[in-house]
């Protein structure tokens, strides 16, 4: 009986913490929007069920010899189960979550702009749209589908993302980056376009979210496109920090 | 001391670890709950006598039927662990339950559809190869286990005790029974899920992917590389095809097939969850066997298809 109460208490607290995260609007930091309804439905229902089950068990155990139940409780076994779940629950209630940053990108830098075939974007449709209306994923897709990179030179872009840079990149360059998510943060794949701005690190740090307005230039040496910024503006982390 | 703690908390590594860790838990939680719900329904309403009456006596046929149950239960692998435990509690053999566990995440309509959507343009053969390979591997592994004389010895003593206790179901209301199943299954599975998510998130932060991906172009090493990746990332079977697709530019199709077959069957997250039910030695042997069969599948694809 005591085990049952302990299990139901930790289940209620754990699912309660998840329900709190869902209610607080953190879901988009963790999972693709297609899972929102599914997650909300199950988490809220399970919370109500677990709480009802706990109350029901407490009521039906009224009059039992608690001292005896307590003495037969396997504390060591249950602390292994309950302590980690309790810590995670408390963490879920108090922690302020933020989207993935340069720490994950640096581990996945070998995968930057791996979007071959994974997008439903239509090249011809994208070419028809004004260049400054296109987002980061659309530009990466367009650039990968066009062998003649110099044809983009002079095109105007307005893009948002966070700043990433590492030692392998040219000096005065940073990667304007975002993550694409298919399911949850585990499968996040980085996308990015290089921006060339002298001494950018004087004004902006890694992971700073910025809006960059600029035009494409072509680097003959590296045979790559980069953005020559007209204006770089610091922005807050957007409500939807990932591309889905 | 406090400043040291704050220094860690303010690092991008800590931020990303917490986001990845909770990402894994939040993504898996509804699937686990769905699995617990199915487990409750099986526990309350499935009459084992009737099931065994209609289950073919032929060993191969009965395993085939179990391997196709996922068609009616399109849940990813985390959700299938509570169902596996319930099947065992209801008297199914380890070989039948494991066959279900291995096949169901792949042989279900959602996974088949997502694989189709991901690969229809660049390598449509991946779709049927994945389904066929999962069907063969799940049944083969199940049949191998079915040759064990004492299958109960593969279970942990704690779970075996639980299985025996279920045989003496007392006269409770349906609601009380449902609460009972819920509290046992949820805590048993989630406590290991938390551990699995912790390990998976740590590896994602501290092990650079290029260490795994560097050998991606070699036809044999690329398969091993993708098997390791599948084991480490612990991604949900319903969407892993989109993840695999992003590697199609540099990895062989065979290695992608290996990833898509092995990942839903064995990964860090699942292994920690299965630790609640099976002995570690059995889980290691099972993992090695499935890794080997997935490797052979990938190699056949690379060499002959």
Short mmCIF file of C-alpha atoms in Angstrom, two decimals:
data_model
loop_
_atom_site.label_atom_id
_atom_site.label_comp_id
_atom_site.label_asym_id
_atom_site.label_seq_id
_atom_site.Cartn_x
_atom_site.Cartn_y
_atom_site.Cartn_z
CA UNK A 1 0.00 0.00 0.00
CA UNK A 2 2.73 2.47 0.97
CA UNK A 3 4.58 1.72 -2.30
CA UNK A 4 1.41 2.43 -4.22
CA UNK A 5 0.98 5.80 -2.53
CA UNK A 6 4.66 6.62 -3.11
CA UNK A 7 4.43 5.67 -6.80
CA UNK A 8 1.24 7.64 -7.34
CA UNK A 9 2.68 10.68 -5.56
CA UNK A 10 5.80 10.75 -7.68
CA UNK A 11 3.76 10.04 -10.85
CA UNK A 12 1.46 12.97 -10.05
CA UNK A 13 4.37 15.31 -9.31
CA UNK A 14 6.31 14.18 -12.40
CA UNK A 15 3.38 14.46 -14.80
CA UNK A 16 2.39 17.69 -13.02
CA UNK A 17 5.80 19.17 -13.85
CA UNK A 18 5.37 18.11 -17.48
CA UNK A 19 1.86 19.61 -17.51
CA UNK A 20 3.32 22.82 -16.08
CA UNK A 21 5.91 22.97 -18.88
CA UNK A 22 3.22 22.33 -21.48
CA UNK A 23 0.95 24.98 -19.94
CA UNK A 24 3.81 27.50 -19.70
CA UNK A 25 4.34 27.37 -23.46
CA UNK A 26 7.70 25.61 -23.40
CA UNK A 27 6.62 22.82 -25.75
CA UNK A 28 8.00 24.50 -28.85
CA UNK A 29 11.48 24.40 -27.31
CA UNK A 30 11.35 20.63 -27.13
CA UNK A 31 9.15 19.11 -29.82
CA UNK A 32 7.74 19.70 -33.30
CA UNK A 33 4.30 21.44 -33.33
CA UNK A 34 2.71 18.32 -34.82
CA UNK A 35 3.11 16.73 -31.37
CA UNK A 36 1.53 19.58 -29.42
CA UNK A 37 -2.04 18.27 -29.33
CA UNK A 38 -0.96 14.67 -28.71
CA UNK A 39 1.33 15.74 -25.87
CA UNK A 40 -1.21 18.11 -24.31
CA UNK A 41 -4.00 15.52 -24.43
CA UNK A 42 -1.97 12.74 -22.81
CA UNK A 43 -0.15 14.85 -20.23
CA UNK A 44 -3.26 16.64 -18.94
CA UNK A 45 -5.38 13.46 -18.91
CA UNK A 46 -2.66 11.45 -17.19
CA UNK A 47 -2.21 14.18 -14.57
CA UNK A 48 -5.92 14.10 -13.71
CA UNK A 49 -5.93 10.28 -13.66
CA UNK A 50 -2.83 10.07 -11.47
CA UNK A 51 -4.14 12.67 -9.02
CA UNK A 52 -7.55 10.94 -8.84
CA UNK A 53 -5.82 7.60 -8.32
CA UNK A 54 -3.74 9.06 -5.49
CA UNK A 55 -6.78 10.54 -3.74
CA UNK A 56 -8.72 7.29 -4.25
CA UNK A 57 -5.85 5.21 -2.83
CA UNK A 58 -5.45 7.50 0.19
CA UNK A 59 -9.18 7.36 0.93
CA UNK A 60 -9.39 3.58 0.51
CA UNK A 61 -6.32 3.05 2.75
CA UNK A 62 -7.91 4.94 5.65
CA UNK A 63 -7.64 3.08 8.92
CA UNK A 64 -4.60 1.03 7.92
CA UNK A 65 -1.67 0.58 10.26
CA UNK A 66 0.75 3.14 8.78
CA UNK A 67 3.52 2.38 11.24
CA UNK A 68 3.62 -1.21 10.04
CA UNK A 69 3.39 -0.17 6.36
CA UNK A 70 6.21 2.33 6.83
CA UNK A 71 8.50 -0.22 8.45
CA UNK A 72 8.07 -2.64 5.53
CA UNK A 73 8.74 0.04 2.91
CA UNK A 74 11.82 -0.61 0.77
CA UNK A 75 13.43 2.82 1.06
CA UNK A 76 16.61 2.00 -0.81
CA UNK A 77 14.79 0.60 -3.86
CA UNK A 78 12.28 3.41 -3.99
CA UNK A 79 14.78 6.19 -3.51
CA UNK A 80 16.47 4.97 -6.69
CA UNK A 81 13.20 5.43 -8.54
CA UNK A 82 11.79 8.41 -6.78
CA UNK A 83 14.77 10.66 -6.18
CA UNK A 84 15.78 11.11 -9.85
CA UNK A 85 12.15 11.58 -10.90
CA UNK A 86 11.59 14.06 -8.10
CA UNK A 87 14.72 16.04 -8.99
CA UNK A 88 13.68 16.15 -12.63
CA UNK A 89 10.19 17.31 -11.58
CA UNK A 90 11.55 20.12 -9.39
CA UNK A 91 13.92 21.11 -12.18
CA UNK A 92 10.99 21.21 -14.61
CA UNK A 93 9.09 23.55 -12.31
CA UNK A 94 11.88 26.06 -11.62
CA UNK A 95 14.22 26.02 -14.62
CA UNK A 96 14.02 28.62 -17.33
CA UNK A 97 14.55 26.80 -20.62
CA UNK A 98 16.15 28.25 -23.73
CA UNK A 99 16.57 26.91 -27.27
CA UNK A 100 19.66 25.00 -28.38
CA UNK A 101 22.80 27.06 -28.86
CA UNK A 102 26.35 26.99 -30.20
CA UNK A 103 27.19 24.14 -27.80
CA UNK A 104 25.02 21.74 -29.82
CA UNK A 105 25.96 23.31 -33.12
CA UNK A 106 29.67 22.79 -32.42
CA UNK A 107 28.98 19.07 -31.90
CA UNK A 108 26.99 18.90 -35.14
CA UNK A 109 29.05 21.29 -37.23
CA UNK A 110 29.82 18.47 -39.68
CA UNK A 111 26.09 18.39 -40.47
CA UNK A 112 25.49 22.09 -41.22
CA UNK A 113 23.03 22.49 -44.12
CA UNK A 114 22.36 18.76 -44.55
CA UNK A 115 18.89 19.22 -45.95
CA UNK A 116 19.15 17.29 -49.18
CA UNK A 117 15.77 15.95 -50.15
CA UNK A 118 14.35 16.61 -46.71
CA UNK A 119 12.37 19.62 -47.66
CA UNK A 120 9.08 20.07 -49.51
CA UNK A 121 10.25 23.40 -50.88
CA UNK A 122 9.77 24.14 -54.57
CA UNK A 123 12.76 25.82 -56.23
CA UNK A 124 10.68 27.43 -58.98
CA UNK A 125 8.21 28.87 -56.50
CA UNK A 126 11.06 30.24 -54.37
CA UNK A 127 12.66 32.00 -57.33
CA UNK A 128 9.41 33.86 -57.96
CA UNK A 129 9.32 35.37 -54.46
CA UNK A 130 11.12 38.60 -53.47
CA UNK A 131 14.55 37.64 -52.15
CA UNK A 132 14.12 39.47 -48.81
CA UNK A 133 10.99 37.41 -48.03
CA UNK A 134 12.87 34.10 -48.03
CA UNK A 135 13.85 32.47 -44.74
CA UNK A 136 17.08 30.72 -43.78
CA UNK A 137 15.94 27.21 -44.77
CA UNK A 138 14.60 28.47 -48.09
CA UNK A 139 17.90 30.20 -48.90
CA UNK A 140 19.97 27.16 -48.00
CA UNK A 141 17.73 25.00 -50.18
CA UNK A 142 17.87 27.47 -53.07
CA UNK A 143 21.65 27.86 -52.90
CA UNK A 144 22.14 24.08 -52.81
CA UNK A 145 19.89 23.60 -55.82
CA UNK A 146 21.62 26.24 -57.96
CA UNK A 147 25.08 25.41 -59.34
CA UNK A 148 25.80 28.99 -60.40
CA UNK A 149 26.27 30.70 -57.04
CA UNK A 150 27.33 33.98 -58.62
CA UNK A 151 23.76 34.42 -59.87
CA UNK A 152 22.76 35.26 -56.28
CA UNK A 153 25.27 38.10 -55.92
CA UNK A 154 23.49 41.35 -55.09
CA UNK A 155 20.28 39.64 -53.90
CA UNK A 156 18.96 41.31 -50.77
CA UNK A 157 18.29 39.22 -47.67
CA UNK A 158 16.73 39.84 -44.26
CA UNK A 159 17.37 36.87 -41.96
CA UNK A 160 17.23 36.05 -38.29
CA UNK A 161 19.28 33.54 -36.33
CA UNK A 162 21.90 33.13 -33.64
CA UNK A 163 25.61 33.68 -34.05
CA UNK A 164 27.98 30.75 -34.31
CA UNK A 165 31.67 30.82 -35.10
CA UNK A 166 34.62 28.50 -34.72
CA UNK A 167 38.30 28.42 -35.54
CA UNK A 168 37.75 26.75 -38.90
CA UNK A 169 35.88 29.78 -40.21
CA UNK A 170 37.52 32.77 -41.86
CA UNK A 171 38.28 35.73 -39.66
CA UNK A 172 35.51 38.34 -39.59
CA UNK A 173 32.95 35.71 -40.49
CA UNK A 174 30.20 34.16 -38.42
CA UNK A 175 27.44 31.71 -39.21
CA UNK A 176 23.91 33.03 -38.94
CA UNK A 177 22.28 29.84 -37.69
CA UNK A 178 19.07 28.08 -36.78
CA UNK A 179 18.14 24.48 -36.07
CA UNK A 180 15.65 22.44 -38.10
CA UNK A 181 13.55 20.01 -36.09
CA UNK A 182 11.65 16.98 -37.43
CA UNK A 183 10.52 15.51 -34.12
CA UNK A 184 12.31 16.88 -31.06
CA UNK A 185 15.54 18.58 -30.08
CA UNK A 186 17.44 15.30 -30.38
CA UNK A 187 17.16 15.40 -34.17
CA UNK A 188 17.94 19.14 -34.47
CA UNK A 189 20.05 19.81 -37.55
CA UNK A 190 21.90 23.10 -37.98
CA UNK A 191 21.42 25.43 -40.90
CA UNK A 192 23.46 28.52 -41.49
CA UNK A 193 24.75 31.17 -43.89
CA UNK A 194 28.02 32.96 -43.43
CA UNK A 195 28.06 36.70 -42.71
CA UNK A 196 31.21 38.78 -43.13
CA UNK A 197 31.46 41.71 -40.74
CA UNK A 198 34.70 43.18 -39.56
CA UNK A 199 35.23 42.82 -35.80
CA UNK A 200 31.74 41.46 -35.31
CA UNK A 201 32.82 39.91 -32.03
CA UNK A 202 33.35 43.36 -30.54
CA UNK A 203 29.61 44.00 -30.60
CA UNK A 204 28.09 40.54 -30.56
CA UNK A 205 28.85 37.32 -28.71
CA UNK A 206 28.24 33.71 -29.62
CA UNK A 207 24.57 32.72 -29.39
CA UNK A 208 23.38 36.31 -29.69
CA UNK A 209 20.20 36.37 -31.76
CA UNK A 210 20.40 38.95 -34.55
CA UNK A 211 18.49 40.16 -37.58
CA UNK A 212 20.86 40.63 -40.52
CA UNK A 213 19.97 42.77 -43.49
CA UNK A 214 22.42 42.56 -46.35
CA UNK A 215 23.30 41.38 -49.84
CA UNK A 216 25.08 38.30 -51.15
CA UNK A 217 28.69 38.47 -52.24
CA UNK A 218 30.77 35.71 -53.82
CA UNK A 219 34.16 34.75 -52.42
CA UNK A 220 36.33 33.66 -55.38
CA UNK A 221 38.90 32.07 -53.13
CA UNK A 222 36.62 29.78 -51.14
CA UNK A 223 33.99 29.69 -53.94
CA UNK A 224 31.27 30.37 -51.39
CA UNK A 225 28.50 32.86 -50.96
CA UNK A 226 28.43 35.07 -47.91
CA UNK A 227 26.25 37.88 -46.71
CA UNK A 228 27.65 41.39 -46.73
CA UNK A 229 25.58 43.08 -44.02
CA UNK A 230 24.05 46.52 -44.34
CA UNK A 231 22.65 46.33 -40.85
CA UNK A 232 22.93 43.87 -37.94
CA UNK A 233 20.40 44.28 -35.16
CA UNK A 234 20.27 42.44 -31.84
CA UNK A 235 16.92 40.77 -31.23
CA UNK A 236 15.35 38.72 -28.42
CA UNK A 237 15.11 34.95 -28.76
CA UNK A 238 12.03 34.52 -30.98
CA UNK A 239 8.95 32.62 -29.83
CA UNK A 240 9.63 30.03 -32.54
CA UNK A 241 13.41 29.65 -32.45
CA UNK A 242 13.51 26.53 -34.65
CA UNK A 243 12.53 25.75 -38.22
CA UNK A 244 10.03 22.91 -38.45
CA UNK B 1 30.97 27.08 -4.39
CA UNK B 2 27.84 28.99 -5.43
CA UNK B 3 29.77 30.97 -8.03
CA UNK B 4 31.20 27.71 -9.45
CA UNK B 5 27.66 26.35 -9.73
CA UNK B 6 26.43 29.55 -11.39
CA UNK B 7 29.36 29.42 -13.81
CA UNK B 8 28.26 25.96 -14.93
CA UNK B 9 24.60 26.92 -15.11
CA UNK B 10 25.39 29.87 -17.36
CA UNK B 11 27.30 27.87 -19.96
CA UNK B 12 25.78 26.99 -23.37
CA UNK B 13 26.63 23.34 -22.64
CA UNK B 14 24.46 23.32 -19.54
CA UNK B 15 21.65 25.14 -21.36
CA UNK B 16 21.70 22.65 -24.24
CA UNK B 17 21.99 19.67 -21.96
CA UNK B 18 18.83 20.71 -20.08
CA UNK B 19 16.96 21.43 -23.33
CA UNK B 20 18.00 18.09 -24.87
CA UNK B 21 17.32 16.14 -21.68
CA UNK B 22 13.82 17.58 -21.31
CA UNK B 23 13.31 17.33 -25.08
CA UNK B 24 13.81 13.57 -24.87
CA UNK B 25 11.53 13.23 -21.85
CA UNK B 26 8.74 15.49 -23.13
CA UNK B 27 8.79 13.83 -26.55
CA UNK B 28 8.67 10.33 -25.08
CA UNK B 29 6.22 11.02 -22.25
CA UNK B 30 2.94 10.89 -24.24
CA UNK B 31 4.14 7.72 -25.98
CA UNK B 32 4.93 6.12 -22.62
CA UNK B 33 1.51 7.19 -21.34
CA UNK B 34 -0.15 5.75 -24.44
CA UNK B 35 1.78 2.54 -23.84
CA UNK B 36 0.63 2.49 -20.21
CA UNK B 37 -2.96 3.04 -21.39
CA UNK B 38 -2.70 0.08 -23.78
CA UNK B 39 -1.11 -1.88 -20.95
CA UNK B 40 -4.11 -1.06 -18.73
CA UNK B 41 -6.56 -2.08 -21.48
CA UNK B 42 -4.68 -5.34 -22.05
CA UNK B 43 -4.54 -5.94 -18.30
CA UNK B 44 -8.25 -5.30 -17.77
CA UNK B 45 -9.91 -6.62 -20.88
CA UNK B 46 -7.69 -9.12 -22.67
CA UNK B 47 -8.59 -12.65 -21.72
CA UNK B 48 -5.39 -14.62 -22.11
CA UNK B 49 -7.25 -17.89 -22.44
CA UNK B 50 -9.11 -16.60 -25.51
CA UNK B 51 -5.92 -15.15 -27.01
CA UNK B 52 -3.99 -18.38 -26.55
CA UNK B 53 -6.95 -20.32 -27.96
CA UNK B 54 -6.72 -18.40 -31.25
CA UNK B 55 -2.94 -18.00 -31.34
CA UNK B 56 -1.60 -20.68 -33.70
CA UNK B 57 0.23 -23.54 -32.02
CA UNK B 58 2.84 -23.44 -34.76
CA UNK B 59 5.87 -21.64 -33.36
CA UNK B 60 6.70 -19.69 -36.54
CA UNK B 61 3.11 -18.62 -37.21
CA UNK B 62 2.54 -17.45 -33.65
CA UNK B 63 5.66 -15.27 -33.75
CA UNK B 64 4.63 -13.82 -37.10
CA UNK B 65 1.26 -12.81 -35.65
CA UNK B 66 2.92 -11.11 -32.66
CA UNK B 67 5.29 -9.28 -34.99
CA UNK B 68 2.33 -7.80 -36.85
CA UNK B 69 0.49 -6.48 -33.77
CA UNK B 70 2.13 -3.09 -34.24
CA UNK B 71 -0.20 -2.50 -37.20
CA UNK B 72 -2.96 -1.95 -34.62
CA UNK B 73 -0.72 -0.06 -32.23
CA UNK B 74 1.28 2.67 -33.94
CA UNK B 75 3.33 3.63 -30.89
CA UNK B 76 7.06 4.21 -30.88
CA UNK B 77 9.43 2.01 -28.92
CA UNK B 78 9.11 3.80 -25.54
CA UNK B 79 5.38 3.12 -25.54
CA UNK B 80 5.90 -0.54 -26.32
CA UNK B 81 7.92 -1.27 -23.17
CA UNK B 82 4.87 -1.12 -20.85
CA UNK B 83 2.93 -3.25 -23.36
CA UNK B 84 5.75 -5.80 -23.45
CA UNK B 85 5.69 -6.00 -19.65
CA UNK B 86 1.93 -6.48 -19.69
CA UNK B 87 2.15 -9.22 -22.34
CA UNK B 88 4.67 -11.04 -20.14
CA UNK B 89 2.44 -10.57 -17.09
CA UNK B 90 -0.44 -12.05 -19.07
CA UNK B 91 1.52 -15.20 -19.73
CA UNK B 92 3.10 -14.57 -23.13
CA UNK B 93 6.54 -16.08 -23.51
CA UNK B 94 9.66 -13.90 -23.63
CA UNK B 95 10.17 -14.83 -27.29
CA UNK B 96 6.65 -13.69 -28.24
CA UNK B 97 6.91 -10.46 -26.24
CA UNK B 98 10.37 -9.62 -27.62
CA UNK B 99 9.18 -10.29 -31.18
CA UNK B 100 6.38 -7.79 -30.61
CA UNK B 101 8.77 -5.27 -29.03
CA UNK B 102 11.24 -5.41 -31.92
CA UNK B 103 8.73 -5.38 -34.76
CA UNK B 104 5.98 -3.04 -33.57
CA UNK B 105 7.89 0.28 -33.74
CA UNK B 106 8.70 -0.34 -37.42
CA UNK B 107 5.85 -2.52 -38.69
CA UNK B 108 3.18 0.06 -38.02
CA UNK B 109 1.37 2.48 -40.33
CA UNK B 110 2.91 5.70 -38.96
CA UNK B 111 6.52 4.55 -39.28
CA UNK B 112 5.81 3.10 -42.74
CA UNK B 113 4.22 6.38 -43.80
CA UNK B 114 7.02 8.58 -42.43
CA UNK B 115 9.63 6.37 -44.13
CA UNK B 116 7.69 6.64 -47.38
CA UNK B 117 7.45 10.44 -47.08
CA UNK B 118 11.16 10.77 -46.34
CA UNK B 119 12.57 8.41 -48.97
CA UNK B 120 9.98 8.31 -51.76
CA UNK B 121 12.03 10.58 -54.03
CA UNK B 122 15.63 9.69 -53.36
CA UNK B 123 15.59 5.96 -52.49
CA UNK B 124 12.09 4.42 -52.46
CA UNK B 125 13.54 0.94 -51.98
CA UNK B 126 14.45 1.92 -48.40
CA UNK B 127 10.74 1.71 -47.47
CA UNK B 128 10.15 -1.96 -48.26
CA UNK B 129 13.65 -3.02 -47.26
CA UNK B 130 13.13 -1.48 -43.83
CA UNK B 131 9.77 -3.18 -43.28
CA UNK B 132 10.98 -6.53 -44.58
CA UNK B 133 14.21 -6.43 -42.58
CA UNK B 134 12.36 -5.53 -39.37
CA UNK B 135 9.90 -8.38 -39.98
CA UNK B 136 12.67 -10.92 -40.57
CA UNK B 137 14.95 -9.77 -37.73
CA UNK B 138 12.13 -9.58 -35.15
CA UNK B 139 10.89 -13.06 -36.03
CA UNK B 140 14.36 -14.54 -36.28
CA UNK B 141 15.36 -13.17 -32.87
CA UNK B 142 12.03 -14.34 -31.42
CA UNK B 143 12.52 -17.84 -32.82
CA UNK B 144 16.06 -18.01 -31.48
CA UNK B 145 14.80 -17.04 -28.00
CA UNK B 146 11.97 -19.58 -28.31
CA UNK B 147 14.59 -22.35 -28.39
CA UNK B 148 15.59 -21.45 -24.79
CA UNK B 149 14.12 -23.98 -22.41
CA UNK B 150 13.81 -21.67 -19.44
CA UNK B 151 12.76 -18.30 -20.84
CA UNK B 152 11.68 -17.00 -17.41
CA UNK B 153 15.34 -17.07 -16.37
CA UNK B 154 15.88 -14.12 -18.73
CA UNK B 155 13.64 -11.94 -16.55
CA UNK B 156 14.92 -9.98 -13.56
CA UNK B 157 13.94 -11.60 -10.24
CA UNK B 158 11.93 -8.49 -9.30
CA UNK B 159 9.88 -8.59 -12.50
CA UNK B 160 9.47 -12.36 -12.31
CA UNK B 161 8.00 -11.91 -8.82
CA UNK B 162 5.67 -9.25 -10.23
CA UNK B 163 4.56 -11.59 -13.04
CA UNK B 164 3.73 -14.30 -10.52
CA UNK B 165 1.86 -11.79 -8.32
CA UNK B 166 -0.31 -10.83 -11.30
CA UNK B 167 -1.53 -14.36 -11.51
CA UNK B 168 -3.35 -13.85 -8.23
CA UNK B 169 -5.36 -10.77 -9.24
CA UNK B 170 -7.58 -9.83 -6.37
CA UNK B 171 -11.12 -8.65 -6.45
CA UNK B 172 -10.68 -4.95 -7.02
CA UNK B 173 -12.85 -2.52 -8.99
CA UNK B 174 -11.75 -1.89 -12.58
CA UNK B 175 -10.66 1.62 -11.60
CA UNK B 176 -8.52 0.33 -8.72
CA UNK B 177 -6.92 -2.23 -11.04
CA UNK B 178 -6.27 0.48 -13.64
CA UNK B 179 -4.63 2.69 -10.99
CA UNK B 180 -2.57 -0.26 -9.85
CA UNK B 181 -1.26 -1.01 -13.34
CA UNK B 182 -0.70 2.69 -14.01
CA UNK B 183 1.42 3.37 -10.91
CA UNK B 184 3.58 0.27 -11.35
CA UNK B 185 4.20 0.62 -15.07
CA UNK B 186 4.65 4.37 -15.16
CA UNK B 187 7.22 4.58 -12.37
CA UNK B 188 9.06 1.44 -13.49
CA UNK B 189 9.43 2.73 -17.03
CA UNK B 190 9.95 6.43 -16.32
CA UNK B 191 12.68 5.99 -13.73
CA UNK B 192 14.80 4.25 -16.37
CA UNK B 193 13.67 6.66 -19.05
CA UNK B 194 15.10 9.52 -16.95
CA UNK B 195 18.41 7.70 -16.73
CA UNK B 196 18.42 6.91 -20.46
CA UNK B 197 17.60 10.52 -21.35
CA UNK B 198 20.39 11.72 -19.07
CA UNK B 199 22.98 9.51 -20.77
CA UNK B 200 21.70 10.28 -24.29
CA UNK B 201 21.68 14.06 -23.68
CA UNK B 202 25.17 13.94 -22.13
CA UNK B 203 26.57 12.09 -25.15
CA UNK B 204 24.89 14.53 -27.52
CA UNK B 205 26.61 17.43 -25.78
CA UNK B 206 30.02 15.98 -25.09
CA UNK B 207 30.74 13.66 -28.04
CA UNK B 208 31.23 15.51 -31.35
CA UNK B 209 29.22 13.97 -34.16
CA UNK B 210 32.12 14.16 -36.59
CA UNK B 211 33.87 11.49 -34.51
CA UNK B 212 31.03 9.17 -35.52
CA UNK B 213 30.54 10.55 -39.03
CA UNK B 214 34.17 10.70 -40.19
CA UNK B 215 34.04 7.12 -41.42
CA UNK B 216 30.73 7.65 -43.21
CA UNK B 217 31.89 7.14 -46.77
CA UNK B 218 33.29 3.63 -46.31
CA UNK B 219 30.70 0.95 -47.31
CA UNK B 220 31.40 -1.20 -44.22
CA UNK B 221 32.48 1.39 -41.66
CA UNK B 222 29.57 3.65 -42.63
CA UNK B 223 27.17 0.94 -41.43
CA UNK B 224 28.97 0.65 -38.10
CA UNK B 225 29.00 4.41 -37.84
CA UNK B 226 25.22 4.63 -38.37
CA UNK B 227 24.59 1.79 -35.92
CA UNK B 228 26.54 3.71 -33.27
CA UNK B 229 24.64 6.88 -34.15
CA UNK B 230 21.29 5.08 -33.85
CA UNK B 231 22.30 3.70 -30.46
CA UNK B 232 23.41 7.11 -29.22
CA UNK B 233 20.70 9.48 -30.48
CA UNK B 234 17.78 7.31 -29.30
CA UNK B 235 15.38 8.94 -31.73
CA UNK B 236 11.70 8.01 -31.97
CA UNK B 237 10.92 5.40 -34.66
CA UNK B 238 7.99 7.37 -36.00
CA UNK B 239 10.24 10.12 -37.36
CA UNK B 240 13.73 8.67 -37.56
CA UNK B 241 13.43 8.42 -41.35
CA UNK B 242 13.59 12.22 -41.65
CA UNK B 243 16.68 12.22 -39.47
CA UNK B 244 18.32 9.49 -41.55
CA UNK B 245 17.45 11.33 -44.73
CA UNK B 246 19.68 14.25 -43.78
CA UNK B 247 22.65 11.85 -43.97
CA UNK B 248 21.77 10.54 -47.41
CA UNK B 249 24.22 12.89 -49.12
CA UNK B 250 27.31 11.26 -47.59
CA UNK B 251 26.20 7.88 -46.26
CA UNK B 252 25.51 4.67 -48.16
CA UNK B 253 21.88 3.55 -48.46
CA UNK B 254 22.78 0.33 -46.67
CA UNK B 255 24.02 2.25 -43.64
CA UNK B 256 20.79 4.27 -43.57
CA UNK B 257 18.77 1.03 -43.68
CA UNK B 258 20.85 -0.32 -40.78
CA UNK B 259 20.14 2.86 -38.84
CA UNK B 260 16.40 2.60 -39.54
CA UNK B 261 16.23 -1.06 -38.54
CA UNK B 262 18.52 -1.03 -35.52
CA UNK B 263 17.52 2.29 -33.89
CA UNK B 264 13.87 1.43 -33.11
CA UNK B 265 14.89 -1.94 -31.71
CA UNK B 266 17.87 -1.03 -29.53
CA UNK B 267 19.20 2.26 -28.22
CA UNK B 268 20.39 3.73 -24.92
CA UNK B 269 16.91 4.84 -23.90
CA UNK B 270 15.25 1.49 -24.63
CA UNK B 271 17.99 -0.53 -23.01
CA UNK B 272 17.69 1.37 -19.75
CA UNK B 273 13.91 0.93 -19.86
CA UNK B 274 14.21 -2.81 -20.60
CA UNK B 275 16.55 -3.16 -17.64
CA UNK B 276 13.38 -3.11 -15.51
CA UNK B 277 12.32 -6.39 -17.08
CA UNK B 278 15.26 -8.38 -18.42
CA UNK B 279 18.63 -9.37 -17.01
CA UNK B 280 21.53 -7.29 -18.27
CA UNK B 281 23.36 -10.24 -19.78
CA UNK B 282 20.34 -11.07 -21.95
CA UNK B 283 20.03 -7.42 -23.03
CA UNK B 284 23.69 -7.31 -24.06
CA UNK B 285 23.36 -10.53 -26.06
CA UNK B 286 20.13 -9.29 -27.62
CA UNK B 287 21.76 -5.97 -28.58
CA UNK B 288 24.76 -7.69 -30.15
CA UNK B 289 22.55 -10.08 -32.11
CA UNK B 290 20.32 -7.29 -33.44
CA UNK B 291 23.33 -5.09 -34.24
CA UNK B 292 24.86 -7.97 -36.18
CA UNK B 293 21.65 -8.68 -38.12
CA UNK B 294 21.17 -4.97 -38.86
CA UNK B 295 24.77 -4.79 -40.03
CA UNK B 296 24.26 -7.78 -42.36
CA UNK B 297 21.09 -6.15 -43.72
CA UNK B 298 22.99 -2.94 -44.47
CA UNK B 299 25.82 -4.87 -46.09
CA UNK B 300 23.44 -6.82 -48.34
CA UNK B 301 21.83 -3.56 -49.43
CA UNK B 302 25.21 -1.94 -50.12
CA UNK B 303 26.53 -4.90 -52.08
CA UNK B 304 23.51 -6.22 -53.96
CA UNK B 305 20.75 -3.60 -54.19
#
